[in-house]
C-alpha cells in the first residue's frame, strides 16, 4: 500500500494481513480495485474516529476466509468509532458462524456495496447494529446463507440500535 495525503492509504495490490488492521486516526482506506484479506478472525477494527472505505473501483473487497473460528468478522466498529463504506464487496465465511460480516456499535453508513456472509452453523448475519448504533444502508446487495440449518439474517438490529435501509436487495431474513 501507499500513503496518499495525510490520512489516506491506497492498496496497490491484493494483500493478506497476518494481523488485524486497526486504524488509529481518522482515515480513508482506498481499496483501489484490490482485495484485503486476513488470516485472523477480524480483518479491520475501527476502535475510534472516523474511517472511510473507498471501494468504488471494480474488484475492491475485504475478505475474511479464516476457518475454524466461531467469531469471524470482516469489520467491527466500536462504540467510539464511525464507519462509512462506499462500494466494494465484503465477504465472510465461517464454519461456525456466530457473528456478522460487519458488526457495529458505532455509527455505520454503507452504500453501493455487496455484503456476503456464508456460514455453516449459528446465525450468519451480514450487518449487525447493536448497543445504540445508528445505520444507513442504501443501494446494497446483502446475502446471508447457511448451508446447514437455513437460519440467517441479512440485517440484524439489537440492544437499541437503529437502521434505515433503502433500495437494497436482501437475501437471508429469518
PDB file of C-alpha atoms in Angstrom:
ATOM      1  CA  UNK A   1       0.000   0.000   0.000  1.00  0.00           C
ATOM      2  CA  UNK A   2       0.953   3.614  -0.246  1.00  0.00           C
ATOM      3  CA  UNK A   3       0.035   6.649   1.774  1.00  0.00           C
ATOM      4  CA  UNK A   4      -1.690   9.254  -0.324  1.00  0.00           C
ATOM      5  CA  UNK A   5      -2.072  12.511   1.542  1.00  0.00           C
ATOM      6  CA  UNK A   6      -2.178  12.844   5.276  1.00  0.00           C
ATOM      7  CA  UNK A   7      -4.609  10.100   6.276  1.00  0.00           C
ATOM      8  CA  UNK A   8      -5.305   8.079   3.137  1.00  0.00           C
ATOM      9  CA  UNK A   9      -3.991   4.588   2.440  1.00  0.00           C
ATOM     10  CA  UNK A  10      -4.306   3.081  -1.057  1.00  0.00           C
ATOM     11  CA  UNK A  11      -3.924  -0.656  -1.707  1.00  0.00           C
ATOM     12  CA  UNK A  12      -1.567  -1.219  -4.645  1.00  0.00           C
ATOM     13  CA  UNK A  13      -2.070  -4.993  -4.866  1.00  0.00           C
ATOM     14  CA  UNK A  14      -4.073  -7.800  -3.282  1.00  0.00           C
ATOM     15  CA  UNK A  15      -2.858  -8.122   0.308  1.00  0.00           C
ATOM     16  CA  UNK A  16      -3.240 -10.749   3.035  1.00  0.00           C
ATOM     17  CA  UNK A  17      -2.554  -9.397   6.501  1.00  0.00           C
ATOM     18  CA  UNK A  18      -1.318 -11.724   9.213  1.00  0.00           C
ATOM     19  CA  UNK A  19      -2.538  -9.312  11.896  1.00  0.00           C
ATOM     20  CA  UNK A  20      -5.736  -7.333  12.279  1.00  0.00           C
ATOM     21  CA  UNK A  21      -5.773  -3.820  10.863  1.00  0.00           C
ATOM     22  CA  UNK A  22      -6.692  -1.136  13.421  1.00  0.00           C
ATOM     23  CA  UNK A  23      -6.690   2.441  12.114  1.00  0.00           C
ATOM     24  CA  UNK A  24      -5.726   4.726  14.997  1.00  0.00           C
ATOM     25  CA  UNK A  25      -6.685   8.053  13.383  1.00  0.00           C
ATOM     26  CA  UNK A  26      -9.405   9.391  11.130  1.00  0.00           C
ATOM     27  CA  UNK A  27      -8.518   7.777   7.827  1.00  0.00           C
ATOM     28  CA  UNK A  28      -9.589   6.801   4.339  1.00  0.00           C
ATOM     29  CA  UNK A  29      -8.756   3.332   3.064  1.00  0.00           C
ATOM     30  CA  UNK A  30      -8.911   3.220  -0.730  1.00  0.00           C
ATOM     31  CA  UNK A  31      -9.078  -0.417  -1.819  1.00  0.00           C
ATOM     32  CA  UNK A  32      -8.023   0.622  -5.336  1.00  0.00           C
ATOM     33  CA  UNK A  33      -9.647  -2.366  -7.048  1.00  0.00           C
ATOM     34  CA  UNK A  34      -7.747  -4.841  -4.837  1.00  0.00           C
ATOM     35  CA  UNK A  35      -8.566  -7.298  -2.046  1.00  0.00           C
ATOM     36  CA  UNK A  36      -7.559  -7.007   1.584  1.00  0.00           C
ATOM     37  CA  UNK A  37      -7.850 -10.392   3.289  1.00  0.00           C
ATOM     38  CA  UNK A  38      -6.846 -11.666   6.696  1.00  0.00           C
ATOM     39  CA  UNK A  39      -5.581 -14.726   8.498  1.00  0.00           C
ATOM     40  CA  UNK A  40      -7.315 -13.509  11.676  1.00  0.00           C
ATOM     41  CA  UNK A  41     -10.928 -13.668  12.867  1.00  0.00           C
ATOM     42  CA  UNK A  42     -11.249  -9.931  12.149  1.00  0.00           C
ATOM     43  CA  UNK A  43      -9.871  -8.077   9.130  1.00  0.00           C
ATOM     44  CA  UNK A  44     -10.484  -4.460  10.175  1.00  0.00           C
ATOM     45  CA  UNK A  45     -11.320  -2.986  13.575  1.00  0.00           C
ATOM     46  CA  UNK A  46     -12.442   0.630  13.939  1.00  0.00           C
ATOM     47  CA  UNK A  47     -11.792   1.417  17.596  1.00  0.00           C
ATOM     48  CA  UNK A  48     -12.283   5.181  17.438  1.00  0.00           C
ATOM     49  CA  UNK A  49     -12.523   8.044  15.000  1.00  0.00           C
ATOM     50  CA  UNK A  50     -13.973   8.126  11.516  1.00  0.00           C
ATOM     51  CA  UNK A  51     -12.914   5.614   8.882  1.00  0.00           C
ATOM     52  CA  UNK A  52     -13.941   5.775   5.235  1.00  0.00           C
ATOM     53  CA  UNK A  53     -13.549   2.754   2.962  1.00  0.00           C
ATOM     54  CA  UNK A  54     -13.495   3.655  -0.720  1.00  0.00           C
ATOM     55  CA  UNK A  55     -14.310   0.515  -2.674  1.00  0.00           C
ATOM     56  CA  UNK A  56     -15.690   2.163  -5.799  1.00  0.00           C
ATOM     57  CA  UNK A  57     -13.180   0.605  -8.212  1.00  0.00           C
ATOM     58  CA  UNK A  58     -14.218  -2.764  -9.616  1.00  0.00           C
ATOM     59  CA  UNK A  59     -12.576  -5.661  -7.753  1.00  0.00           C
ATOM     60  CA  UNK A  60     -12.323  -3.804  -4.423  1.00  0.00           C
ATOM     61  CA  UNK A  61     -13.014  -6.138  -1.497  1.00  0.00           C
ATOM     62  CA  UNK A  62     -12.242  -7.111   2.069  1.00  0.00           C
ATOM     63  CA  UNK A  63     -12.472 -10.823   2.826  1.00  0.00           C
ATOM     64  CA  UNK A  64     -12.293 -12.998   5.895  1.00  0.00           C
ATOM     65  CA  UNK A  65     -11.844 -16.635   4.971  1.00  0.00           C
ATOM     66  CA  UNK A  66     -10.473 -17.819   8.319  1.00  0.00           C
ATOM     67  CA  UNK A  67     -11.850 -21.249   9.105  1.00  0.00           C
ATOM     68  CA  UNK A  68     -12.272 -22.893  12.486  1.00  0.00           C
ATOM     69  CA  UNK A  69     -13.201 -19.678  14.320  1.00  0.00           C
ATOM     70  CA  UNK A  70     -16.672 -19.117  15.737  1.00  0.00           C
ATOM     71  CA  UNK A  71     -16.460 -15.314  15.806  1.00  0.00           C
ATOM     72  CA  UNK A  72     -15.433 -14.286  12.302  1.00  0.00           C
ATOM     73  CA  UNK A  73     -15.991 -10.740  11.073  1.00  0.00           C
ATOM     74  CA  UNK A  74     -14.781  -8.652   8.210  1.00  0.00           C
ATOM     75  CA  UNK A  75     -15.188  -5.337  10.044  1.00  0.00           C
ATOM     76  CA  UNK A  76     -16.017  -4.453  13.649  1.00  0.00           C
ATOM     77  CA  UNK A  77     -16.791  -0.899  14.750  1.00  0.00           C
ATOM     78  CA  UNK A  78     -16.524   0.039  18.437  1.00  0.00           C
ATOM     79  CA  UNK A  79     -18.947   2.480  20.084  1.00  0.00           C
ATOM     80  CA  UNK A  80     -16.421   5.327  19.760  1.00  0.00           C
ATOM     81  CA  UNK A  81     -15.840   4.644  16.045  1.00  0.00           C
ATOM     82  CA  UNK A  82     -17.745   5.523  12.888  1.00  0.00           C
ATOM     83  CA  UNK A  83     -17.502   3.831   9.515  1.00  0.00           C
ATOM     84  CA  UNK A  84     -18.553   4.988   6.040  1.00  0.00           C
ATOM     85  CA  UNK A  85     -18.338   2.441   3.214  1.00  0.00           C
ATOM     86  CA  UNK A  86     -18.773   3.448  -0.418  1.00  0.00           C
ATOM     87  CA  UNK A  87     -18.637   0.489  -2.783  1.00  0.00           C
ATOM     88  CA  UNK A  88     -16.783  -2.811  -2.701  1.00  0.00           C
ATOM     89  CA  UNK A  89     -17.516  -6.367  -1.635  1.00  0.00           C
ATOM     90  CA  UNK A  90     -17.229  -7.508   1.992  1.00  0.00           C
ATOM     91  CA  UNK A  91     -17.223 -11.285   2.350  1.00  0.00           C
ATOM     92  CA  UNK A  92     -17.028 -13.561   5.370  1.00  0.00           C
ATOM     93  CA  UNK A  93     -17.074 -17.366   5.520  1.00  0.00           C
ATOM     94  CA  UNK A  94     -17.261 -19.338   8.736  1.00  0.00           C
ATOM     95  CA  UNK A  95     -17.579 -22.968   9.705  1.00  0.00           C
ATOM     96  CA  UNK A  96     -19.214 -21.917  12.984  1.00  0.00           C
ATOM     97  CA  UNK A  97     -20.929 -18.623  12.234  1.00  0.00           C
ATOM     98  CA  UNK A  98     -21.932 -16.749  15.361  1.00  0.00           C
ATOM     99  CA  UNK A  99     -21.025 -13.243  14.277  1.00  0.00           C
ATOM    100  CA  UNK A 100     -21.598 -10.795  11.436  1.00  0.00           C
ATOM    101  CA  UNK A 101     -19.644  -9.734   8.381  1.00  0.00           C
ATOM    102  CA  UNK A 102     -19.957  -6.141   9.613  1.00  0.00           C
ATOM    103  CA  UNK A 103     -20.746  -5.604  13.303  1.00  0.00           C
ATOM    104  CA  UNK A 104     -21.131  -2.075  14.573  1.00  0.00           C
ATOM    105  CA  UNK A 105     -21.589  -0.432  17.941  1.00  0.00           C
ATOM    106  CA  UNK A 106     -20.725   2.933  16.346  1.00  0.00           C
ATOM    107  CA  UNK A 107     -22.470   4.747  13.520  1.00  0.00           C
ATOM    108  CA  UNK A 108     -22.340   2.954  10.181  1.00  0.00           C
ATOM    109  CA  UNK A 109     -23.172   4.068   6.648  1.00  0.00           C
ATOM    110  CA  UNK A 110     -22.909   1.583   3.782  1.00  0.00           C
ATOM    111  CA  UNK A 111     -23.756   2.434   0.190  1.00  0.00           C
ATOM    112  CA  UNK A 112     -23.259   0.773  -3.183  1.00  0.00           C
ATOM    113  CA  UNK A 113     -21.712  -2.348  -1.626  1.00  0.00           C
ATOM    114  CA  UNK A 114     -22.131  -6.119  -1.627  1.00  0.00           C
ATOM    115  CA  UNK A 115     -22.011  -7.873   1.752  1.00  0.00           C
ATOM    116  CA  UNK A 116     -21.851 -11.667   1.940  1.00  0.00           C
ATOM    117  CA  UNK A 117     -21.781 -13.977   4.961  1.00  0.00           C
ATOM    118  CA  UNK A 118     -21.728 -17.713   4.318  1.00  0.00           C
ATOM    119  CA  UNK A 119     -21.835 -19.799   7.471  1.00  0.00           C
ATOM    120  CA  UNK A 120     -22.493 -23.405   8.344  1.00  0.00           C
ATOM    121  CA  UNK A 121     -23.965 -23.030  11.826  1.00  0.00           C
ATOM    122  CA  UNK A 122     -25.364 -20.413  14.166  1.00  0.00           C
ATOM    123  CA  UNK A 123     -26.967 -17.311  12.693  1.00  0.00           C
ATOM    124  CA  UNK A 124     -24.857 -15.959   9.830  1.00  0.00           C
ATOM    125  CA  UNK A 125     -25.530 -12.211   9.672  1.00  0.00           C
ATOM    126  CA  UNK A 126     -24.338  -9.704   7.093  1.00  0.00           C
ATOM    127  CA  UNK A 127     -24.804  -6.451   9.015  1.00  0.00           C
ATOM    128  CA  UNK A 128     -25.436  -6.229  12.768  1.00  0.00           C
ATOM    129  CA  UNK A 129     -26.111  -2.922  14.528  1.00  0.00           C
ATOM    130  CA  UNK A 130     -26.065  -3.144  18.322  1.00  0.00           C
ATOM    131  CA  UNK A 131     -25.788  -1.101  21.513  1.00  0.00           C
ATOM    132  CA  UNK A 132     -27.352   2.141  20.308  1.00  0.00           C
ATOM    133  CA  UNK A 133     -25.592   2.300  16.945  1.00  0.00           C
ATOM    134  CA  UNK A 134     -27.263   4.006  14.003  1.00  0.00           C
ATOM    135  CA  UNK A 135     -27.026   2.652  10.491  1.00  0.00           C
ATOM    136  CA  UNK A 136     -27.879   3.759   6.990  1.00  0.00           C
ATOM    137  CA  UNK A 137     -27.682   1.109   4.278  1.00  0.00           C
ATOM    138  CA  UNK A 138     -28.519   2.054   0.696  1.00  0.00           C
ATOM    139  CA  UNK A 139     -28.132   0.590  -2.783  1.00  0.00           C
ATOM    140  CA  UNK A 140     -26.581  -2.629  -1.468  1.00  0.00           C
ATOM    141  CA  UNK A 141     -26.788  -6.345  -2.186  1.00  0.00           C
ATOM    142  CA  UNK A 142     -26.820  -8.288   1.079  1.00  0.00           C
ATOM    143  CA  UNK A 143     -26.582 -12.093   1.064  1.00  0.00           C
ATOM    144  CA  UNK A 144     -26.592 -14.272   4.193  1.00  0.00           C
ATOM    145  CA  UNK A 145     -26.542 -18.038   3.728  1.00  0.00           C
ATOM    146  CA  UNK A 146     -26.311 -21.074   5.967  1.00  0.00           C
ATOM    147  CA  UNK A 147     -25.516 -24.410   4.405  1.00  0.00           C
ATOM    148  CA  UNK A 148     -26.738 -26.473   7.367  1.00  0.00           C
ATOM    149  CA  UNK A 149     -29.701 -25.006   9.222  1.00  0.00           C
ATOM    150  CA  UNK A 150     -31.011 -22.244   6.975  1.00  0.00           C
ATOM    151  CA  UNK A 151     -31.082 -19.709   9.807  1.00  0.00           C
ATOM    152  CA  UNK A 152     -29.523 -16.488   8.620  1.00  0.00           C
ATOM    153  CA  UNK A 153     -30.036 -12.735   8.786  1.00  0.00           C
ATOM    154  CA  UNK A 154     -29.303 -10.088   6.208  1.00  0.00           C
ATOM    155  CA  UNK A 155     -29.608  -7.169   8.642  1.00  0.00           C
ATOM    156  CA  UNK A 156     -29.862  -7.545  12.433  1.00  0.00           C
ATOM    157  CA  UNK A 157     -30.625  -4.732  14.887  1.00  0.00           C
ATOM    158  CA  UNK A 158     -30.460  -5.238  18.663  1.00  0.00           C
ATOM    159  CA  UNK A 159     -29.881  -3.551  22.026  1.00  0.00           C
ATOM    160  CA  UNK A 160     -31.124  -0.111  20.996  1.00  0.00           C
ATOM    161  CA  UNK A 161     -29.576   0.024  17.548  1.00  0.00           C
ATOM    162  CA  UNK A 162     -31.455   1.506  14.593  1.00  0.00           C
ATOM    163  CA  UNK A 163     -31.163   1.257  10.826  1.00  0.00           C
ATOM    164  CA  UNK A 164     -32.596   2.836   7.697  1.00  0.00           C
ATOM    165  CA  UNK A 165     -32.455   0.576   4.660  1.00  0.00           C
ATOM    166  CA  UNK A 166     -33.278   1.800   1.168  1.00  0.00           C
ATOM    167  CA  UNK A 167     -33.041   0.308  -2.314  1.00  0.00           C
ATOM    168  CA  UNK A 168     -31.320  -2.881  -1.180  1.00  0.00           C
ATOM    169  CA  UNK A 169     -31.602  -6.497  -2.316  1.00  0.00           C
ATOM    170  CA  UNK A 170     -31.513  -8.571   0.879  1.00  0.00           C
ATOM    171  CA  UNK A 171     -31.384 -12.371   0.946  1.00  0.00           C
ATOM    172  CA  UNK A 172     -31.409 -14.171   4.272  1.00  0.00           C
ATOM    173  CA  UNK A 173     -34.102 -12.855   6.572  1.00  0.00           C
ATOM    174  CA  UNK A 174     -35.327 -15.183   9.332  1.00  0.00           C
TER     175      UNK A 174
END
